[in-house]
């Protein structure tokens, strides 16, 4: 029985380490998303310049994403919902792709005119303002997390930062 104690201790440490690692991953993932979005905006803007058509550039960007997601779905072991499930879903829950199309197109059209840093600091300011309201009111199924003085100061700093980055 004494031989099992080190093994159990090791497994316990492994799960603790694993939880800590997962926590860090979920904090680093948004940073990676920010990097990817910034690079994506430059790539999509270059595509727009090469084909001289912002709508087609947005379409081709989405087409590449659809192909990757299709491959991922094909190899996924996660079960798919039945067709009946789709009918019971509220219409607005299908609008994420529409918003995504707007974002990709708007970025393609504006990144060369305002620059990546200016554009993304404004995007982040808009995201933060929207996210604070969504958290405060619990919109779209989010847990209510009310606005505090600390959050208001943070928002003001981000908005001030957006102003300073965009100031000529």
Tab-separated table of N, CA and C in Angstrom:
chain	number	residue	atom	x	y	z
A	1	UNK	N	0.812	-1.199	0.000
A	1	UNK	CA	0.000	0.000	0.000
A	1	UNK	C	0.852	1.258	0.000
A	2	UNK	N	2.044	1.201	0.584
A	2	UNK	CA	2.913	2.367	0.600
A	2	UNK	C	3.390	2.727	-0.794
A	3	UNK	N	3.433	1.758	-1.671
A	3	UNK	CA	3.859	2.051	-3.046
A	3	UNK	C	2.853	2.946	-3.762
A	4	UNK	N	1.592	2.910	-3.339
A	4	UNK	CA	0.560	3.704	-4.002
A	4	UNK	C	0.583	5.169	-3.588
A	5	UNK	N	1.080	5.468	-2.400
A	5	UNK	CA	1.065	6.861	-1.924
A	5	UNK	C	1.799	7.808	-2.871
A	6	UNK	N	3.020	7.495	-3.308
A	6	UNK	CA	3.674	8.431	-4.241
A	6	UNK	C	2.895	8.583	-5.546
A	7	UNK	N	2.275	7.506	-6.016
A	7	UNK	CA	1.506	7.569	-7.256
A	7	UNK	C	0.293	8.472	-7.084
A	8	UNK	N	-0.418	8.299	-5.972
A	8	UNK	CA	-1.594	9.128	-5.708
A	8	UNK	C	-1.174	10.579	-5.559
A	9	UNK	N	-0.080	10.831	-4.863
A	9	UNK	CA	0.427	12.190	-4.704
A	9	UNK	C	0.778	12.790	-6.065
A	10	UNK	N	1.397	12.015	-6.918
A	10	UNK	CA	1.772	12.477	-8.245
A	10	UNK	C	0.535	12.817	-9.068
A	11	UNK	N	-0.474	11.939	-9.023
A	11	UNK	CA	-1.705	12.220	-9.759
A	11	UNK	C	-2.385	13.468	-9.215
A	12	UNK	N	-2.375	13.648	-7.902
A	12	UNK	CA	-2.975	14.832	-7.298
A	12	UNK	C	-2.262	16.088	-7.782
A	13	UNK	N	-0.938	16.042	-7.779
A	13	UNK	CA	-0.180	17.191	-8.277
A	13	UNK	C	-0.446	17.428	-9.761
A	14	UNK	N	-0.574	16.352	-10.517
A	14	UNK	CA	-0.836	16.471	-11.944
A	14	UNK	C	-2.144	17.209	-12.188
A	15	UNK	N	-3.205	16.824	-11.460
A	15	UNK	CA	-4.502	17.463	-11.672
A	15	UNK	C	-4.489	18.919	-11.221
A	16	UNK	N	-3.752	19.212	-10.135
A	16	UNK	CA	-3.628	20.593	-9.697
A	16	UNK	C	-2.871	21.399	-10.743
A	17	UNK	N	-1.769	20.850	-11.236
A	17	UNK	CA	-0.991	21.511	-12.280
A	17	UNK	C	-1.826	21.680	-13.538
A	18	UNK	N	-2.587	20.654	-13.868
A	18	UNK	CA	-3.429	20.696	-15.052
A	18	UNK	C	-4.471	21.804	-14.943
A	19	UNK	N	-5.102	21.952	-13.783
A	19	UNK	CA	-6.095	23.018	-13.583
A	19	UNK	C	-5.445	24.392	-13.697
A	20	UNK	N	-4.245	24.544	-13.104
A	20	UNK	CA	-3.541	25.819	-13.190
A	20	UNK	C	-3.152	26.133	-14.630
A	21	UNK	N	-2.687	25.130	-15.338
A	21	UNK	CA	-2.323	25.315	-16.734
A	21	UNK	C	-3.538	25.711	-17.564
A	22	UNK	N	-4.664	25.062	-17.335
A	22	UNK	CA	-5.882	25.393	-18.071
A	22	UNK	C	-6.322	26.824	-17.781
A	23	UNK	N	-6.169	27.251	-16.521
A	23	UNK	CA	-6.531	28.632	-16.170
A	23	UNK	C	-5.670	29.600	-16.983
A	24	UNK	N	-4.372	29.354	-17.064
A	24	UNK	CA	-3.476	30.211	-17.828
A	24	UNK	C	-3.819	30.173	-19.311
A	25	UNK	N	-4.149	29.007	-19.804
A	25	UNK	CA	-4.497	28.888	-21.224
A	25	UNK	C	-5.706	29.760	-21.543
A	26	UNK	N	-6.710	29.752	-20.659
A	26	UNK	CA	-7.909	30.547	-20.922
A	26	UNK	C	-7.655	32.043	-20.785
A	27	UNK	N	-6.583	32.435	-20.111
A	27	UNK	CA	-6.206	33.848	-20.071
A	27	UNK	C	-5.301	34.220	-21.235
A	28	UNK	N	-4.502	33.288	-21.710
A	28	UNK	CA	-3.616	33.566	-22.836
A	28	UNK	C	-4.339	33.461	-24.178
A	29	UNK	N	-5.395	32.667	-24.230
A	29	UNK	CA	-6.137	32.488	-25.473
A	29	UNK	C	-6.668	33.814	-26.031
A	30	UNK	N	-7.271	34.696	-25.217
A	30	UNK	CA	-7.705	35.988	-25.779
A	30	UNK	C	-6.562	36.829	-26.325
A	31	UNK	N	-5.391	36.724	-25.713
A	31	UNK	CA	-4.230	37.449	-26.241
A	31	UNK	C	-3.879	36.896	-27.622
A	32	UNK	N	-3.899	35.570	-27.739
A	32	UNK	CA	-3.628	34.939	-29.035
A	32	UNK	C	-4.689	35.334	-30.061
A	33	UNK	N	-5.923	35.457	-29.621
A	33	UNK	CA	-7.004	35.898	-30.512
A	33	UNK	C	-6.723	37.313	-31.003
A	34	UNK	N	-6.285	38.185	-30.103
A	34	UNK	CA	-5.950	39.556	-30.496
A	34	UNK	C	-4.844	39.587	-31.529
A	35	UNK	N	-3.810	38.755	-31.331
A	35	UNK	CA	-2.721	38.665	-32.304
A	35	UNK	C	-3.264	38.169	-33.641
A	36	UNK	N	-4.070	37.106	-33.600
A	36	UNK	CA	-4.621	36.531	-34.829
A	36	UNK	C	-5.515	37.529	-35.561
A	37	UNK	N	-6.346	38.258	-34.826
A	37	UNK	CA	-7.238	39.231	-35.470
A	37	UNK	C	-6.451	40.350	-36.150
A	38	UNK	N	-5.381	40.777	-35.504
A	38	UNK	CA	-4.576	41.849	-36.078
A	38	UNK	C	-3.880	41.375	-37.345
A	39	UNK	N	-3.303	40.189	-37.291
A	39	UNK	CA	-2.652	39.641	-38.486
A	39	UNK	C	-3.687	39.381	-39.575
A	40	UNK	N	-4.852	38.859	-39.175
A	40	UNK	CA	-5.926	38.592	-40.144
A	40	UNK	C	-6.335	39.875	-40.856
A	41	UNK	N	-6.409	40.978	-40.132
A	41	UNK	CA	-6.825	42.236	-40.777
A	41	UNK	C	-5.835	42.646	-41.850
A	42	UNK	N	-4.549	42.489	-41.567
A	42	UNK	CA	-3.539	42.824	-42.576
A	42	UNK	C	-3.599	41.905	-43.781
A	43	UNK	N	-3.754	40.613	-43.524
A	43	UNK	CA	-3.844	39.642	-44.625
A	43	UNK	C	-5.071	39.917	-45.477
A	44	UNK	N	-6.215	40.140	-44.833
A	44	UNK	CA	-7.445	40.403	-45.579
A	44	UNK	C	-7.358	41.710	-46.361
A	45	UNK	N	-6.704	42.718	-45.786
A	45	UNK	CA	-6.543	43.985	-46.500
A	45	UNK	C	-5.638	43.800	-47.718
A	46	UNK	N	-4.600	42.985	-47.570
A	46	UNK	CA	-3.733	42.689	-48.717
A	46	UNK	C	-4.502	41.938	-49.802
A	47	UNK	N	-5.365	41.003	-49.394
A	47	UNK	CA	-6.198	40.279	-50.354
A	47	UNK	C	-7.112	41.257	-51.086
A	48	UNK	N	-7.701	42.189	-50.327
A	48	UNK	CA	-8.574	43.197	-50.944
A	48	UNK	C	-7.806	43.995	-51.989
A	49	UNK	N	-6.590	44.406	-51.661
A	49	UNK	CA	-5.768	45.166	-52.601
A	49	UNK	C	-5.442	44.329	-53.839
A	50	UNK	N	-5.129	43.066	-53.633
A	50	UNK	CA	-4.745	42.190	-54.749
A	50	UNK	C	-5.900	41.949	-55.714
A	51	UNK	N	-7.119	41.822	-55.186
A	51	UNK	CA	-8.259	41.533	-56.072
A	51	UNK	C	-9.155	42.744	-56.295
A	52	UNK	N	-8.862	43.849	-55.581
A	52	UNK	CA	-9.598	45.102	-55.736
A	52	UNK	C	-11.098	44.941	-55.514
A	53	UNK	N	-11.451	44.146	-54.501
A	53	UNK	CA	-12.865	43.925	-54.218
A	53	UNK	C	-13.012	43.534	-52.740
A	54	UNK	N	-13.448	44.479	-51.878
A	54	UNK	CA	-13.531	44.180	-50.449
A	54	UNK	C	-14.561	43.098	-50.099
A	55	UNK	N	-15.674	43.055	-50.809
A	55	UNK	CA	-16.677	42.022	-50.529
A	55	UNK	C	-16.160	40.631	-50.878
A	56	UNK	N	-15.510	40.519	-52.012
A	56	UNK	CA	-14.951	39.233	-52.404
A	56	UNK	C	-13.839	38.821	-51.438
A	57	UNK	N	-13.038	39.776	-50.986
A	57	UNK	CA	-11.985	39.470	-50.015
A	57	UNK	C	-12.596	38.932	-48.716
A	58	UNK	N	-13.678	39.549	-48.251
A	58	UNK	CA	-14.355	39.071	-47.039
A	58	UNK	C	-14.927	37.670	-47.269
A	59	UNK	N	-15.532	37.464	-48.433
A	59	UNK	CA	-16.099	36.157	-48.766
A	59	UNK	C	-15.021	35.076	-48.773
A	60	UNK	N	-13.893	35.365	-49.410
A	60	UNK	CA	-12.807	34.389	-49.479
A	60	UNK	C	-12.223	34.109	-48.094
A	61	UNK	N	-12.169	35.132	-47.253
A	61	UNK	CA	-11.704	34.934	-45.884
A	61	UNK	C	-12.634	33.977	-45.142
A	62	UNK	N	-13.931	34.205	-45.272
A	62	UNK	CA	-14.900	33.315	-44.624
A	62	UNK	C	-14.868	31.920	-45.224
A	63	UNK	N	-14.662	31.836	-46.532
A	63	UNK	CA	-14.599	30.533	-47.187
A	63	UNK	C	-13.454	29.696	-46.610
A	64	UNK	N	-12.307	30.326	-46.409
A	64	UNK	CA	-11.184	29.618	-45.788
A	64	UNK	C	-11.531	29.146	-44.387
A	65	UNK	N	-12.197	30.003	-43.625
A	65	UNK	CA	-12.619	29.632	-42.272
A	65	UNK	C	-13.633	28.505	-42.282
A	66	UNK	N	-14.574	28.555	-43.222
A	66	UNK	CA	-15.588	27.499	-43.330
A	66	UNK	C	-14.933	26.162	-43.653
A	67	UNK	N	-13.940	26.192	-44.525
A	67	UNK	CA	-13.255	24.937	-44.879
A	67	UNK	C	-12.550	24.344	-43.658
A	68	UNK	N	-11.862	25.172	-42.886
A	68	UNK	CA	-11.172	24.680	-41.687
A	68	UNK	C	-12.177	24.143	-40.678
A	69	UNK	N	-13.255	24.884	-40.449
A	69	UNK	CA	-14.270	24.414	-39.501
A	69	UNK	C	-14.950	23.144	-39.987
A	70	UNK	N	-15.166	23.033	-41.292
A	70	UNK	CA	-15.751	21.804	-41.843
A	70	UNK	C	-14.865	20.598	-41.590
A	71	UNK	N	-13.574	20.755	-41.788
A	71	UNK	CA	-12.631	19.665	-41.526
A	71	UNK	C	-12.639	19.319	-40.043
A	72	UNK	N	-12.650	20.340	-39.193
A	72	UNK	CA	-12.674	20.094	-37.747
A	72	UNK	C	-13.950	19.352	-37.340
A	73	UNK	N	-15.085	19.757	-37.910
A	73	UNK	CA	-16.347	19.076	-37.610
A	73	UNK	C	-16.318	17.626	-38.076
A	74	UNK	N	-15.744	17.393	-39.247
A	74	UNK	CA	-15.673	16.048	-39.800
A	74	UNK	C	-14.927	15.104	-38.855
A	75	UNK	N	-13.849	15.588	-38.265
A	75	UNK	CA	-13.041	14.755	-37.385
A	75	UNK	C	-13.454	14.837	-35.915
A	76	UNK	N	-14.417	15.687	-35.609
A	76	UNK	CA	-14.867	15.851	-34.228
A	76	UNK	C	-15.612	14.618	-33.741
A	77	UNK	N	-15.406	14.305	-32.493
A	77	UNK	CA	-16.118	13.178	-31.884
A	77	UNK	C	-17.374	13.654	-31.148
A	78	UNK	N	-17.621	14.948	-31.169
A	78	UNK	CA	-18.783	15.506	-30.494
A	78	UNK	C	-20.039	15.210	-31.304
A	79	UNK	N	-21.097	14.821	-30.619
A	79	UNK	CA	-22.333	14.471	-31.320
A	79	UNK	C	-22.997	15.719	-31.903
A	80	UNK	N	-23.728	15.531	-32.975
A	80	UNK	CA	-24.445	16.620	-33.641
A	80	UNK	C	-25.900	16.620	-33.186
A	81	UNK	N	-26.491	17.808	-33.047
A	81	UNK	CA	-27.905	17.862	-32.660
A	81	UNK	C	-28.806	17.371	-33.792
A	82	UNK	N	-30.002	16.964	-33.430
A	82	UNK	CA	-30.961	16.529	-34.451
A	82	UNK	C	-31.526	17.756	-35.160
A	83	UNK	N	-32.110	17.544	-36.327
A	83	UNK	CA	-32.686	18.649	-37.098
A	83	UNK	C	-33.797	19.355	-36.335
A	84	UNK	N	-34.517	18.629	-35.495
A	84	UNK	CA	-35.602	19.227	-34.723
A	84	UNK	C	-35.072	20.263	-33.735
A	85	UNK	N	-33.870	20.049	-33.243
A	85	UNK	CA	-33.290	20.997	-32.284
A	85	UNK	C	-33.109	22.379	-32.897
A	86	UNK	N	-32.768	22.438	-34.174
A	86	UNK	CA	-32.517	23.725	-34.819
A	86	UNK	C	-33.773	24.585	-34.877
A	87	UNK	N	-34.917	23.981	-35.061
A	87	UNK	CA	-36.166	24.738	-35.154
A	87	UNK	C	-36.519	25.422	-33.837
A	88	UNK	N	-36.086	24.855	-32.732
A	88	UNK	CA	-36.410	25.418	-31.423
A	88	UNK	C	-35.458	26.508	-30.955
A	89	UNK	N	-34.470	26.823	-31.750
A	89	UNK	CA	-33.483	27.827	-31.367
A	89	UNK	C	-33.975	29.205	-31.803
A	90	UNK	N	-33.881	30.183	-30.922
A	90	UNK	CA	-34.300	31.554	-31.234
A	90	UNK	C	-33.514	32.089	-32.429
A	91	UNK	N	-34.192	32.857	-33.275
A	91	UNK	CA	-33.615	33.339	-34.522
A	91	UNK	C	-32.325	34.123	-34.315
A	92	UNK	N	-32.266	34.942	-33.257
A	92	UNK	CA	-31.106	35.803	-33.081
A	92	UNK	C	-29.823	35.016	-32.789
A	93	UNK	N	-29.964	33.778	-32.362
A	93	UNK	CA	-28.784	32.963	-32.065
A	93	UNK	C	-28.064	32.519	-33.334
A	94	UNK	N	-28.675	32.752	-34.476
A	94	UNK	CA	-28.043	32.449	-35.760
A	94	UNK	C	-27.360	33.675	-36.373
A	95	UNK	N	-27.398	34.828	-35.699
A	95	UNK	CA	-26.880	36.062	-36.287
A	95	UNK	C	-25.385	36.285	-36.035
A	96	UNK	N	-24.732	35.414	-35.304
A	96	UNK	CA	-23.299	35.575	-35.045
A	96	UNK	C	-22.485	35.645	-36.330
A	97	UNK	N	-22.830	34.834	-37.296
A	97	UNK	CA	-22.130	34.861	-38.579
A	97	UNK	C	-22.346	36.173	-39.319
A	98	UNK	N	-23.548	36.739	-39.192
A	98	UNK	CA	-23.816	38.040	-39.824
A	98	UNK	C	-22.933	39.114	-39.203
A	99	UNK	N	-22.838	39.082	-37.872
A	99	UNK	CA	-21.974	40.048	-37.190
A	99	UNK	C	-20.511	39.819	-37.568
A	100	UNK	N	-20.119	38.561	-37.689
A	100	UNK	CA	-18.760	38.239	-38.108
A	100	UNK	C	-18.463	38.764	-39.504
A	101	UNK	N	-19.429	38.628	-40.416
A	101	UNK	CA	-19.254	39.139	-41.778
A	101	UNK	C	-19.096	40.658	-41.757
A	102	UNK	N	-19.900	41.325	-40.948
A	102	UNK	CA	-19.780	42.775	-40.809
A	102	UNK	C	-18.390	43.147	-40.305
A	103	UNK	N	-17.914	42.461	-39.278
A	103	UNK	CA	-16.602	42.766	-38.693
A	103	UNK	C	-15.503	42.582	-39.729
A	104	UNK	N	-15.496	41.438	-40.401
A	104	UNK	CA	-14.432	41.171	-41.382
A	104	UNK	C	-14.475	42.197	-42.505
A	105	UNK	N	-15.654	42.487	-43.030
A	105	UNK	CA	-15.770	43.462	-44.119
A	105	UNK	C	-15.343	44.856	-43.655
A	106	UNK	N	-15.825	45.284	-42.485
A	106	UNK	CA	-15.493	46.623	-41.988
A	106	UNK	C	-13.991	46.767	-41.738
A	107	UNK	N	-13.364	45.723	-41.234
A	107	UNK	CA	-11.918	45.762	-41.013
A	107	UNK	C	-11.183	45.856	-42.346
A	108	UNK	N	-11.609	45.061	-43.318
A	108	UNK	CA	-10.968	45.084	-44.638
A	108	UNK	C	-11.049	46.478	-45.252
A	109	UNK	N	-12.179	47.135	-45.102
A	109	UNK	CA	-12.382	48.445	-45.698
A	109	UNK	C	-11.605	49.534	-44.954
A	110	UNK	N	-11.440	49.388	-43.638
A	110	UNK	CA	-10.891	50.494	-42.858
A	110	UNK	C	-9.432	50.371	-42.437
A	111	UNK	N	-8.846	49.180	-42.422
A	111	UNK	CA	-7.516	49.026	-41.831
A	111	UNK	C	-6.445	49.834	-42.553
A	112	UNK	N	-6.508	49.937	-43.868
A	112	UNK	CA	-5.498	50.709	-44.595
A	112	UNK	C	-5.683	52.211	-44.396
A	113	UNK	N	-6.880	52.628	-44.105
A	113	UNK	CA	-7.142	54.067	-43.950
A	113	UNK	C	-6.791	54.582	-42.558
A	114	UNK	N	-7.035	53.762	-41.520
A	114	UNK	CA	-6.788	54.249	-40.158
A	114	UNK	C	-5.578	53.593	-39.509
A	115	UNK	N	-5.090	52.506	-40.072
A	115	UNK	CA	-3.956	51.792	-39.499
A	115	UNK	C	-4.416	50.737	-38.500
A	116	UNK	N	-3.614	49.716	-38.354
A	116	UNK	CA	-3.990	48.592	-37.490
A	116	UNK	C	-4.093	49.014	-36.023
A	117	UNK	N	-3.110	49.750	-35.526
A	117	UNK	CA	-3.131	50.134	-34.104
A	117	UNK	C	-4.341	51.014	-33.799
A	118	UNK	N	-4.585	52.024	-34.638
A	118	UNK	CA	-5.734	52.907	-34.418
A	118	UNK	C	-7.040	52.126	-34.470
A	119	UNK	N	-7.156	51.271	-35.476
A	119	UNK	CA	-8.393	50.515	-35.636
A	119	UNK	C	-8.639	49.590	-34.444
A	120	UNK	N	-7.607	48.857	-34.042
A	120	UNK	CA	-7.836	47.877	-32.985
A	120	UNK	C	-8.013	48.501	-31.614
A	121	UNK	N	-7.414	49.637	-31.345
A	121	UNK	CA	-7.663	50.274	-30.062
A	121	UNK	C	-9.115	50.771	-30.009
A	122	UNK	N	-9.640	51.212	-31.136
A	122	UNK	CA	-11.057	51.611	-31.187
A	122	UNK	C	-11.969	50.393	-31.079
A	123	UNK	N	-11.583	49.297	-31.720
A	123	UNK	CA	-12.362	48.058	-31.602
A	123	UNK	C	-12.389	47.596	-30.147
A	124	UNK	N	-11.234	47.605	-29.498
A	124	UNK	CA	-11.165	47.164	-28.102
A	124	UNK	C	-12.007	48.072	-27.210
A	125	UNK	N	-11.961	49.385	-27.453
A	125	UNK	CA	-12.785	50.306	-26.668
A	125	UNK	C	-14.272	49.993	-26.853
A	126	UNK	N	-14.681	49.756	-28.107
A	126	UNK	CA	-16.082	49.389	-28.366
A	126	UNK	C	-16.450	48.059	-27.735
A	127	UNK	N	-15.545	47.096	-27.805
A	127	UNK	CA	-15.798	45.789	-27.187
A	127	UNK	C	-15.932	45.923	-25.681
A	128	UNK	N	-15.054	46.704	-25.065
A	128	UNK	CA	-15.085	46.846	-23.616
A	128	UNK	C	-16.363	47.528	-23.152
A	129	UNK	N	-16.744	48.594	-23.829
A	129	UNK	CA	-17.986	49.283	-23.459
A	129	UNK	C	-19.188	48.339	-23.587
A	130	UNK	N	-19.235	47.607	-24.680
A	130	UNK	CA	-20.338	46.667	-24.899
A	130	UNK	C	-20.299	45.535	-23.877
A	131	UNK	N	-19.114	45.007	-23.609
A	131	UNK	CA	-18.978	43.886	-22.667
A	131	UNK	C	-19.393	44.298	-21.261
A	132	UNK	N	-19.038	45.500	-20.846
A	132	UNK	CA	-19.416	45.955	-19.506
A	132	UNK	C	-20.937	46.066	-19.396
A	133	UNK	N	-21.579	46.582	-20.431
A	133	UNK	CA	-23.047	46.661	-20.420
A	133	UNK	C	-23.681	45.267	-20.429
A	134	UNK	N	-23.120	44.381	-21.244
A	134	UNK	CA	-23.660	43.014	-21.298
A	134	UNK	C	-23.512	42.319	-19.951
A	135	UNK	N	-22.355	42.499	-19.313
A	135	UNK	CA	-22.161	41.912	-17.979
A	135	UNK	C	-23.084	42.541	-16.953
A	136	UNK	N	-23.199	43.860	-16.977
A	136	UNK	CA	-24.011	44.565	-15.980
A	136	UNK	C	-25.474	44.113	-16.017
A	137	UNK	N	-26.012	43.989	-17.220
A	137	UNK	CA	-27.426	43.635	-17.356
A	137	UNK	C	-27.662	42.139	-17.576
A	138	UNK	N	-26.600	41.369	-17.722
A	138	UNK	CA	-26.761	39.931	-17.937
A	138	UNK	C	-27.362	39.601	-19.295
A	139	UNK	N	-27.065	40.416	-20.298
A	139	UNK	CA	-27.608	40.186	-21.638
A	139	UNK	C	-27.041	38.910	-22.238
A	140	UNK	N	-27.807	38.279	-23.091
A	140	UNK	CA	-27.417	37.090	-23.844
A	140	UNK	C	-26.949	35.952	-22.944
A	141	UNK	N	-27.594	35.827	-21.805
A	141	UNK	CA	-27.332	34.697	-20.916
A	141	UNK	C	-26.074	34.823	-20.080
A	142	UNK	N	-25.427	35.979	-20.103
A	142	UNK	CA	-24.234	36.163	-19.282
A	142	UNK	C	-24.614	36.363	-17.825
A	143	UNK	N	-23.736	35.944	-16.945
A	143	UNK	CA	-23.947	36.143	-15.513
A	143	UNK	C	-23.840	37.632	-15.219
A	144	UNK	N	-24.785	38.156	-14.436
A	144	UNK	CA	-24.740	39.572	-14.094
A	144	UNK	C	-23.500	39.871	-13.270
A	145	UNK	N	-22.795	40.900	-13.690
A	145	UNK	CA	-21.584	41.353	-13.011
A	145	UNK	C	-21.627	42.870	-13.095
A	146	UNK	N	-22.117	43.486	-12.041
A	146	UNK	CA	-22.442	44.911	-12.084
A	146	UNK	C	-21.219	45.809	-12.229
A	147	UNK	N	-21.472	46.975	-12.814
A	147	UNK	CA	-20.424	47.969	-13.020
A	147	UNK	C	-19.993	48.515	-11.671
A	148	UNK	N	-18.690	48.623	-11.488
A	148	UNK	CA	-18.131	49.172	-10.257
A	148	UNK	C	-17.309	50.411	-10.606
A	149	UNK	N	-16.898	51.139	-9.578
A	149	UNK	CA	-16.046	52.307	-9.782
A	149	UNK	C	-14.740	51.878	-10.445
A	150	UNK	N	-14.205	50.743	-10.023
A	150	UNK	CA	-12.963	50.232	-10.598
A	150	UNK	C	-13.133	49.954	-12.096
A	151	UNK	N	-14.256	49.354	-12.486
A	151	UNK	CA	-14.506	49.085	-13.906
A	151	UNK	C	-14.662	50.385	-14.687
A	152	UNK	N	-15.370	51.349	-14.101
A	152	UNK	CA	-15.539	52.635	-14.777
A	152	UNK	C	-14.192	53.305	-15.008
A	153	UNK	N	-13.302	53.254	-14.021
A	153	UNK	CA	-11.969	53.816	-14.192
A	153	UNK	C	-11.203	53.085	-15.294
A	154	UNK	N	-11.335	51.768	-15.335
A	154	UNK	CA	-10.687	50.979	-16.380
A	154	UNK	C	-11.198	51.356	-17.757
A	155	UNK	N	-12.508	51.528	-17.877
A	155	UNK	CA	-13.102	51.931	-19.155
A	155	UNK	C	-12.582	53.307	-19.563
A	156	UNK	N	-12.540	54.227	-18.622
A	156	UNK	CA	-12.040	55.569	-18.922
A	156	UNK	C	-10.586	55.521	-19.387
A	157	UNK	N	-9.782	54.663	-18.764
A	157	UNK	CA	-8.385	54.531	-19.186
A	157	UNK	C	-8.285	53.968	-20.604
A	158	UNK	N	-9.120	52.992	-20.930
A	158	UNK	CA	-9.089	52.425	-22.286
A	158	UNK	C	-9.552	53.465	-23.303
A	159	UNK	N	-10.611	54.188	-22.991
A	159	UNK	CA	-11.094	55.232	-23.901
A	159	UNK	C	-10.039	56.328	-24.051
A	160	UNK	N	-9.392	56.703	-22.950
A	160	UNK	CA	-8.315	57.697	-23.029
A	160	UNK	C	-7.168	57.148	-23.866
A	161	UNK	N	-6.862	55.868	-23.700
A	161	UNK	CA	-5.819	55.243	-24.508
A	161	UNK	C	-6.175	55.250	-25.983
A	162	UNK	N	-7.428	54.973	-26.291
A	162	UNK	CA	-7.887	54.993	-27.688
A	162	UNK	C	-7.732	56.414	-28.257
A	163	UNK	N	-8.064	57.398	-27.455
A	163	UNK	CA	-7.905	58.786	-27.902
A	163	UNK	C	-6.435	59.097	-28.171
A	164	UNK	N	-5.554	58.728	-27.212
A	164	UNK	CA	-4.129	59.020	-27.371
A	164	UNK	C	-3.498	58.301	-28.547
A	165	UNK	N	-3.882	57.047	-28.769
A	165	UNK	CA	-3.331	56.294	-29.902
A	165	UNK	C	-3.780	56.924	-31.220
A	166	UNK	N	-5.009	57.437	-31.278
A	166	UNK	CA	-5.543	58.001	-32.520
A	166	UNK	C	-5.230	59.474	-32.714
A	167	UNK	N	-4.725	60.139	-31.667
A	167	UNK	CA	-4.424	61.563	-31.758
A	167	UNK	C	-3.262	61.805	-32.704
A	168	UNK	N	-3.409	62.741	-33.576
A	168	UNK	CA	-2.352	63.077	-34.559
A	168	UNK	C	-1.378	64.064	-33.969
